[in-house]
Coordinates of C-alpha atoms in Angstrom, one line a residue:
M1 CA 97.6 108.3 100.2
T2 CA 101.1 106.8 100.7
C3 CA 103.9 105.5 98.5
R4 CA 105.1 101.9 98.6
R5 CA 108.7 102.8 99.5
L6 CA 110.1 105.4 101.8
V7 CA 113.0 107.5 100.5
A8 CA 115.8 109.4 102.2
T9 CA 114.5 113.0 102.1
F10 CA 111.2 114.6 102.4
A11 CA 111.7 116.5 99.1
F12 CA 112.4 113.3 97.3
F13 CA 109.4 111.7 98.9
A14 CA 107.2 114.6 97.8
S15 CA 108.3 114.3 94.2
F16 CA 107.0 110.8 93.7
C17 CA 104.0 110.5 96.0
P18 CA 100.7 111.9 94.9
L19 CA 100.3 114.3 97.7
S20 CA 98.7 117.7 97.6
L21 CA 101.9 119.7 98.1
H22 CA 104.3 121.3 95.7
I23 CA 108.0 121.8 95.6
H24 CA 108.8 125.5 94.6
A25 CA 111.7 125.7 92.2
Q26 CA 113.8 128.8 92.1
S27 CA 113.4 131.0 89.0
V28 CA 116.5 131.3 86.8
D29 CA 117.2 134.5 84.9
N30 CA 120.8 134.7 83.6
L31 CA 120.1 135.1 79.9
D32 CA 121.4 138.1 77.9
P33 CA 118.5 140.7 77.9
A34 CA 118.4 140.9 74.1
L35 CA 118.2 137.2 73.7
K36 CA 115.7 136.9 76.5
A37 CA 113.5 139.5 74.7
R38 CA 113.6 137.4 71.5
I39 CA 112.6 134.2 73.3
D40 CA 109.8 136.0 75.1
S41 CA 108.5 137.5 71.9
I42 CA 108.6 134.1 70.2
A43 CA 106.7 132.4 73.0
N44 CA 104.1 135.2 73.4
D45 CA 103.6 135.3 69.7
V46 CA 103.0 131.6 69.3
L47 CA 100.5 131.5 72.2
K48 CA 98.6 134.4 70.7
Q49 CA 98.5 132.8 67.3
T50 CA 97.4 129.4 68.6
G51 CA 95.2 130.4 71.5
V52 CA 97.0 127.9 73.8
P53 CA 96.5 129.1 77.4
S54 CA 100.1 128.9 78.7
A55 CA 103.6 127.8 78.2
S56 CA 106.5 127.2 80.6
V57 CA 110.0 127.4 79.1
A58 CA 113.5 126.5 80.4
I59 CA 116.7 127.3 78.5
V60 CA 120.2 125.8 78.7
K61 CA 123.0 127.7 77.2
G62 CA 126.7 127.0 77.6
G63 CA 125.7 123.7 79.2
K64 CA 124.0 125.4 82.1
L65 CA 120.4 126.3 82.9
V66 CA 120.2 130.1 82.3
Y67 CA 116.5 131.0 82.0
T68 CA 113.1 129.8 83.2
H69 CA 109.8 131.7 82.4
A70 CA 106.1 131.0 82.1
Y71 CA 103.7 132.8 79.8
G72 CA 99.9 133.1 79.7
N73 CA 97.4 131.6 82.1
A74 CA 97.7 128.2 83.7
H75 CA 94.1 128.3 84.8
L76 CA 91.3 130.1 83.0
D77 CA 88.3 130.2 85.4
P78 CA 89.3 132.2 87.3
P79 CA 92.4 133.4 85.4
V80 CA 95.6 132.4 87.2
P81 CA 98.9 133.4 85.5
A82 CA 101.4 130.6 84.8
T83 CA 104.5 130.5 86.9
D84 CA 107.7 128.6 86.3
D85 CA 107.3 126.4 89.4
M86 CA 104.1 124.9 88.0
R87 CA 104.2 121.3 86.7
Y88 CA 102.9 120.2 83.3
S89 CA 102.7 116.6 82.0
I90 CA 105.5 116.0 79.5
G91 CA 103.9 113.0 77.8
S92 CA 106.2 111.0 75.5
I93 CA 109.3 112.8 76.5
S94 CA 109.0 110.3 79.4
K95 CA 110.2 107.6 76.9
Q96 CA 113.8 108.8 77.0
F97 CA 113.8 108.2 80.8
T98 CA 112.5 104.7 80.3
A99 CA 115.2 104.1 77.6
A100 CA 117.8 105.4 80.1
A101 CA 116.6 102.9 82.7
I102 CA 117.1 100.1 80.2
L103 CA 120.6 101.4 79.4
L104 CA 121.4 101.6 83.1
L105 CA 120.4 98.0 83.5
Q106 CA 122.6 97.1 80.5
E107 CA 125.5 98.9 82.2
Q108 CA 124.8 96.8 85.3
G109 CA 125.1 93.6 83.2
K110 CA 121.5 92.6 83.9
L111 CA 120.3 92.7 80.3
S112 CA 121.4 93.6 76.7
L113 CA 119.7 95.7 74.1
N114 CA 120.1 92.8 71.8
D115 CA 118.2 90.4 74.0
A116 CA 114.9 89.2 72.7
V117 CA 111.9 90.7 74.6
G118 CA 110.5 87.2 75.1
K119 CA 113.3 86.5 77.5
Y120 CA 111.7 88.8 79.9
M121 CA 108.1 88.9 78.7
P122 CA 106.9 85.4 77.6
G123 CA 103.9 85.2 75.3
L124 CA 104.5 88.3 73.1
T125 CA 104.0 87.9 69.4
R126 CA 107.3 86.8 67.9
G127 CA 108.9 87.7 71.2
D128 CA 111.9 85.4 70.3
E129 CA 112.7 87.7 67.4
V130 CA 111.9 91.2 68.6
T131 CA 114.8 92.8 70.5
I132 CA 114.8 95.4 73.3
R133 CA 116.7 97.7 70.9
Q134 CA 113.8 97.4 68.5
I135 CA 111.1 98.3 71.0
L136 CA 113.1 101.3 72.2
S137 CA 113.6 102.5 68.6
H138 CA 110.0 101.8 67.4
T139 CA 111.1 99.2 64.8
S140 CA 109.5 96.2 66.5
G141 CA 106.2 95.9 64.7
Y142 CA 104.1 96.0 67.8
Q143 CA 100.9 98.0 67.2
D144 CA 100.4 101.4 68.9
Y145 CA 97.6 101.3 71.5
W146 CA 97.1 105.1 71.5
P147 CA 97.7 106.8 68.2
E148 CA 94.7 109.1 68.7
D149 CA 95.0 112.8 69.9
Y150 CA 92.1 112.5 72.2
V151 CA 91.1 110.3 75.1
M152 CA 88.8 107.4 74.0
T153 CA 86.0 106.2 76.3
P154 CA 87.8 103.0 77.4
M155 CA 90.8 105.1 78.5
L156 CA 88.7 106.9 81.1
H157 CA 88.9 103.7 83.2
A158 CA 91.9 102.1 84.8
E159 CA 94.0 99.6 82.9
T160 CA 97.1 97.6 83.7
A161 CA 100.3 97.4 81.8
Q162 CA 99.7 93.6 81.4
Q163 CA 96.2 94.2 80.0
I164 CA 97.7 96.6 77.4
I165 CA 100.3 94.1 76.5
D166 CA 97.8 91.2 76.3
T167 CA 95.6 93.3 73.9
W168 CA 98.2 94.9 71.6
A169 CA 101.4 93.0 71.9
K170 CA 99.9 89.5 71.3
K171 CA 98.3 90.3 68.0
P172 CA 100.0 89.9 64.6
L173 CA 102.9 92.5 64.1
D174 CA 102.2 95.4 61.8
F175 CA 105.5 94.6 60.0
D176 CA 108.5 92.3 60.3
P177 CA 110.9 93.4 63.1
G178 CA 113.5 95.9 61.9
T179 CA 111.9 96.5 58.5
Q180 CA 109.9 99.6 59.2
W181 CA 109.8 102.5 61.7
Q182 CA 106.4 103.1 63.3
Y183 CA 105.8 105.0 66.5
S184 CA 104.2 102.8 69.1
N185 CA 103.4 103.5 72.8
T186 CA 103.0 99.7 73.2
N187 CA 106.8 99.4 72.9
Y188 CA 107.4 101.4 76.0
V189 CA 104.8 99.7 78.1
I190 CA 106.8 96.5 77.3
A191 CA 110.1 98.3 78.1
G192 CA 108.7 99.6 81.5
E193 CA 107.6 96.1 82.4
I194 CA 111.1 94.8 81.6
V195 CA 112.7 97.5 83.8
E196 CA 110.5 96.4 86.7
K197 CA 111.1 92.7 86.2
V198 CA 114.9 93.0 85.8
S199 CA 115.5 95.6 88.5
G200 CA 113.0 94.2 91.0
E201 CA 111.8 97.8 91.6
K202 CA 108.8 99.9 90.5
L203 CA 109.8 102.0 87.4
M204 CA 109.3 105.3 89.3
D205 CA 111.5 104.1 92.2
F206 CA 114.2 103.0 89.8
L207 CA 114.1 106.4 88.0
G208 CA 114.1 108.3 91.2
E209 CA 117.1 106.5 92.6
H210 CA 119.2 106.7 89.5
I211 CA 118.1 109.8 87.7
F212 CA 115.7 112.2 89.5
H213 CA 117.3 112.3 92.9
P214 CA 120.9 112.6 91.7
L215 CA 120.0 115.4 89.3
G216 CA 117.9 117.3 91.8
M217 CA 114.7 117.0 89.9
K218 CA 112.5 117.6 92.9
S219 CA 109.2 118.4 91.1
V220 CA 108.7 115.1 89.2
W221 CA 105.2 113.7 89.5
N222 CA 103.7 110.4 88.4
S223 CA 100.6 111.6 86.6
D224 CA 99.7 108.1 85.7
E225 CA 99.0 107.5 89.4
A226 CA 97.3 110.8 90.2
K227 CA 96.1 114.0 88.6
L228 CA 98.3 117.1 89.0
T229 CA 97.3 119.4 91.9
Q230 CA 95.6 122.8 91.9
T231 CA 99.0 124.5 92.2
D232 CA 100.0 123.1 88.8
A233 CA 98.8 123.9 85.3
T234 CA 95.3 122.8 84.3
A235 CA 94.9 120.6 81.3
Y236 CA 92.7 121.9 78.5
Y237 CA 91.3 120.9 75.1
R238 CA 88.7 122.3 72.6
H239 CA 86.3 121.0 70.0
A240 CA 87.3 122.7 66.7
L241 CA 87.3 126.4 67.4
G242 CA 85.1 126.2 70.4
P243 CA 85.9 127.3 73.9
L244 CA 88.7 125.8 75.9
R245 CA 87.4 123.2 78.3
V246 CA 89.1 121.2 81.1
A247 CA 90.5 118.0 79.6
P248 CA 89.5 114.6 80.8
K249 CA 92.1 112.6 82.8
E250 CA 93.2 109.3 81.5
G251 CA 92.5 106.3 83.7
R252 CA 95.3 104.9 85.9
G253 CA 97.7 102.7 84.0
W254 CA 97.3 104.0 80.5
M255 CA 100.5 106.2 80.5
F256 CA 102.8 103.8 82.3
A257 CA 106.4 104.1 81.0
A258 CA 105.2 105.7 77.8
G259 CA 104.1 109.1 79.0
E260 CA 103.6 109.1 82.8
L261 CA 105.9 112.0 83.9
A262 CA 105.0 115.5 84.9
M263 CA 107.5 118.1 86.1
T264 CA 108.5 121.7 85.8
A265 CA 110.4 123.0 82.7
H266 CA 113.2 123.8 85.1
D267 CA 113.6 120.1 86.1
L268 CA 113.4 118.9 82.5
A269 CA 116.2 121.3 81.7
L270 CA 118.3 119.7 84.5
W271 CA 117.9 116.4 82.5
D272 CA 119.0 118.3 79.4
E273 CA 122.1 119.4 81.2
S274 CA 122.9 115.8 82.0
L275 CA 122.5 114.7 78.4
M276 CA 125.1 117.2 77.4
A277 CA 127.5 116.5 80.3
Q278 CA 126.8 112.7 80.1
T279 CA 126.5 112.4 83.9
V280 CA 123.9 109.7 84.3
L281 CA 125.0 107.1 81.8
K282 CA 128.4 105.9 80.5
P283 CA 129.6 107.5 77.3
E284 CA 128.9 104.2 75.3
S285 CA 125.3 104.3 76.5
Y286 CA 124.8 107.8 75.3
K287 CA 126.4 106.8 72.0
Q288 CA 123.8 104.1 71.6
M289 CA 120.9 106.3 72.8
F290 CA 121.7 109.1 70.3
A291 CA 122.5 106.8 67.3
S292 CA 119.8 106.9 64.7
E293 CA 118.6 103.4 64.2
K294 CA 118.9 101.9 60.7
L295 CA 116.4 99.5 59.2
K296 CA 117.4 96.2 57.7
N297 CA 117.5 97.8 54.2
G298 CA 119.9 100.5 55.5
E299 CA 117.2 103.3 55.6
D300 CA 117.8 105.8 58.4
T301 CA 114.9 106.1 60.9
H302 CA 116.1 109.4 62.4
Y303 CA 115.2 108.0 65.8
G304 CA 117.5 106.6 68.5
L305 CA 116.5 105.1 71.8
G306 CA 113.6 107.2 73.1
V307 CA 114.8 110.3 71.2
G308 CA 114.5 111.8 67.8
V309 CA 117.8 112.4 66.0
R310 CA 117.7 115.5 63.7
D311 CA 120.1 117.9 62.1
I312 CA 119.7 121.7 62.3
N313 CA 122.2 123.5 60.1
G314 CA 124.7 120.8 60.5
H315 CA 124.2 120.6 64.3
R316 CA 123.0 117.4 66.1
D317 CA 119.6 117.9 67.7
I318 CA 118.3 115.3 70.2
E319 CA 114.6 116.0 70.5
H320 CA 111.2 114.6 71.3
S321 CA 107.7 116.0 71.7
G322 CA 105.0 114.6 74.0
E323 CA 101.2 114.7 74.3
V324 CA 98.7 113.4 76.9
S325 CA 95.2 114.7 77.6
G326 CA 95.4 118.4 77.9
F327 CA 99.2 118.8 77.6
V328 CA 101.7 119.1 74.8
S329 CA 105.5 119.4 75.3
D330 CA 108.7 119.6 73.2
N331 CA 112.3 119.3 74.2
Q332 CA 115.2 120.0 71.9
V333 CA 118.8 119.4 73.0
L334 CA 121.7 120.5 70.8
V335 CA 124.0 118.3 72.7
D336 CA 127.2 119.4 70.9
D337 CA 126.4 123.1 71.3
G338 CA 125.5 123.1 75.0
A339 CA 122.1 124.5 74.3
S340 CA 118.5 123.3 74.8
I341 CA 115.0 124.5 75.2
A342 CA 112.2 122.7 77.0
V343 CA 108.6 124.0 76.3
L344 CA 105.6 122.7 78.2
T345 CA 102.0 123.8 77.2
N346 CA 98.6 123.0 78.6
Q347 CA 96.3 122.3 75.6
D348 CA 96.4 119.1 73.6
A349 CA 96.4 118.5 69.9
V350 CA 98.1 121.9 69.2
G351 CA 101.8 122.2 68.1
A352 CA 102.6 125.4 70.0
A353 CA 105.3 123.8 72.1
S354 CA 107.1 122.4 69.0
T355 CA 106.8 125.8 67.2
V356 CA 108.3 127.7 70.1
A357 CA 111.1 125.1 70.4
R358 CA 111.8 125.0 66.7
L359 CA 112.0 128.8 66.3
A360 CA 114.0 129.4 69.5
A361 CA 116.6 126.6 69.4
P362 CA 118.8 128.0 66.7
V363 CA 118.6 131.5 68.3
I364 CA 119.7 130.1 71.7
A365 CA 122.6 128.2 70.2
G366 CA 123.6 131.2 68.1
F367 CA 123.9 129.3 64.9
P368 CA 125.4 131.4 62.0
P369 CA 123.1 131.5 59.0
S370 CA 123.7 129.1 56.2
D371 CA 124.9 130.6 52.9
T372 CA 121.3 130.3 51.4
E373 CA 119.8 132.0 54.5
K374 CA 122.4 134.8 54.4
Q375 CA 121.7 135.5 50.7
A376 CA 117.9 135.4 51.2
F377 CA 118.1 137.6 54.3
D378 CA 120.4 140.2 52.5
I379 CA 117.8 140.4 49.7
Y380 CA 115.0 140.8 52.3
R381 CA 116.8 143.7 54.0
G382 CA 117.5 145.3 50.6
L383 CA 113.8 145.1 49.6
Q384 CA 112.8 146.7 53.0
Q385 CA 114.9 149.7 51.8
G386 CA 113.7 149.6 48.2
R387 CA 117.0 148.1 46.9
L388 CA 117.6 144.9 44.8
D389 CA 120.8 143.5 43.3
R390 CA 119.6 142.3 39.9
A391 CA 122.9 140.5 39.3
L392 CA 121.5 137.8 41.6
L393 CA 118.3 137.3 39.5
A394 CA 117.5 135.2 36.5
P395 CA 115.7 137.1 33.7
N396 CA 112.2 136.1 34.6
L397 CA 112.6 137.2 38.2
S398 CA 114.2 140.4 37.2
D399 CA 111.2 141.1 35.0
Y400 CA 108.9 140.2 37.9
F401 CA 110.5 142.9 40.2
T402 CA 109.0 145.9 38.4
P403 CA 109.3 149.3 40.1
E404 CA 105.7 148.7 41.4
A405 CA 106.7 145.3 42.9
I406 CA 109.8 146.8 44.6
A407 CA 107.7 149.7 46.0
D408 CA 105.1 147.3 47.4
Y409 CA 107.7 145.1 49.0
Q410 CA 109.3 148.2 50.6
S411 CA 106.1 149.7 51.8
S412 CA 104.8 146.5 53.4
L413 CA 108.1 145.1 54.8
A414 CA 109.9 148.2 56.0
P415 CA 107.5 148.9 58.9
L416 CA 108.1 145.4 60.2
G417 CA 111.8 146.1 61.0
E418 CA 114.2 143.3 62.1
P419 CA 112.6 139.9 62.3
L420 CA 112.9 137.7 65.4
T421 CA 114.0 134.7 63.3
F422 CA 114.8 134.1 59.6
H423 CA 115.5 130.4 58.9
Q424 CA 115.3 127.9 56.1
T425 CA 112.6 125.2 56.6
G426 CA 113.0 122.9 53.6
E427 CA 114.7 122.2 50.3
T428 CA 113.7 120.1 47.3
L429 CA 114.4 119.8 43.6
R430 CA 111.9 120.7 40.9
G431 CA 112.1 121.8 37.3
G432 CA 115.9 121.7 37.2
M433 CA 116.1 124.1 40.1
T434 CA 116.3 124.0 43.9
F435 CA 113.2 125.0 45.8
R436 CA 113.7 126.4 49.3
G437 CA 111.2 127.5 51.9
F438 CA 112.0 130.1 54.7
T439 CA 110.0 131.2 57.7
I440 CA 110.3 134.9 58.8
T441 CA 109.0 135.4 62.4
Y442 CA 107.9 138.7 63.9
P443 CA 105.9 139.3 67.1
N444 CA 102.3 138.6 66.1
L445 CA 103.2 137.8 62.5
R446 CA 104.9 135.0 60.5
L447 CA 105.9 135.3 56.8
R448 CA 106.7 132.5 54.3
L449 CA 109.4 133.1 51.7
T450 CA 109.8 130.7 48.8
T451 CA 112.7 130.7 46.3
Y452 CA 113.8 128.8 43.2
S453 CA 117.5 128.9 42.2
Y454 CA 119.4 127.5 39.2
P455 CA 122.6 125.4 39.5
D456 CA 124.5 128.6 38.7
G457 CA 123.0 130.3 41.8
K458 CA 120.7 132.7 39.9
L459 CA 117.3 133.1 41.5
E460 CA 114.2 132.3 39.5
Q461 CA 111.8 133.1 42.3
Y462 CA 111.7 135.2 45.5
L463 CA 108.1 135.5 46.8
I464 CA 106.9 136.5 50.3
A465 CA 103.4 135.9 51.7
P466 CA 101.8 135.5 55.1
A467 CA 102.5 132.0 56.6
E468 CA 99.5 129.8 56.6

């Protein structure tokens, strides 16, 4: 099997052609041992709790790739341990590469984000109204062709991008352009077609020339064209709580521009480095990519161009997850803190990758705890030692913490020792008080802490139970 276009180096050629060879990436281990132990514990714990076969992780700290490691088994029959030079499909994380291709074409003066998609793709529903910016930000109204978390029977057969567009982008819109946010893979099939028409190149060739090759991402594989090799991770799924089974492969064409990429966690981390250093695009392009799109009514979508835009303890988090048959991934990039974590797993419909990334990202970045986290953690440590500062408690909670309750908290929590993570997960108002949820993570155990506090800061509730 050959590629349509020859490229300069054999390594580059191997990255994009579906050949039965593999590029071996060098393992990276420059992380502080204590921090490395915490990351390893988080990853191993999540795999054990979820039953996901394996995970491959890559960490950037201080703007540089400092750690790669794989956990669990990449193949189950016979068991083969995962290694950090194995590739996994990254699913919808691919969308940020398609968005970057559009931005590169804008920098070259070949298109504008504000152009109507109909300028490049005639015949689309309301194509003279929907803009390129709206398809990249999922505010177009085009219906998603693949919202399911499994492979439907028609998807086992080959399809073309044009057939997907003819079926889903020529029906009535789900909403008026710019009035709602709704995730849609159809948007990115349209975007990929625009890249190819405007550049005159295949999407993978364009990405290789402008992104993968310059960044040294040698493992990149087009999993839309061909299944990963035996030297890569095997894709798995399960029915309910049944045994893990080898996942079916989507037919050719279904993942084009929306979820076609596979690579090592190592190489995804090289992309993360570039997002922080802004080495591929111009600063204005990154500004547009990372800007959370606003709807016509002013509502924030918390989504930019191919990336989610979140806030973690006041720190900007550029993130995205991805899923295709047998694989789930998550990539969180704290662009202002020089920290990121890429997590790739080989079982679909399970959130293990996102859980590892969510727990580990603040640890990697070294965020100081918020005031509420510090107070809650200080109380937790005190209860482990049988102590409680009742000046912090409202009367009802002070009554709740009888000598028996304090003794039970101490006897059950003290043996656990220092948690791996202790972080707030949510905050709402109720009953004139502020409700807060916290997750406390240990190897093989996660606890849920809930509190209520009055405007004066007094606590009305402080309850701990196993996390569901």
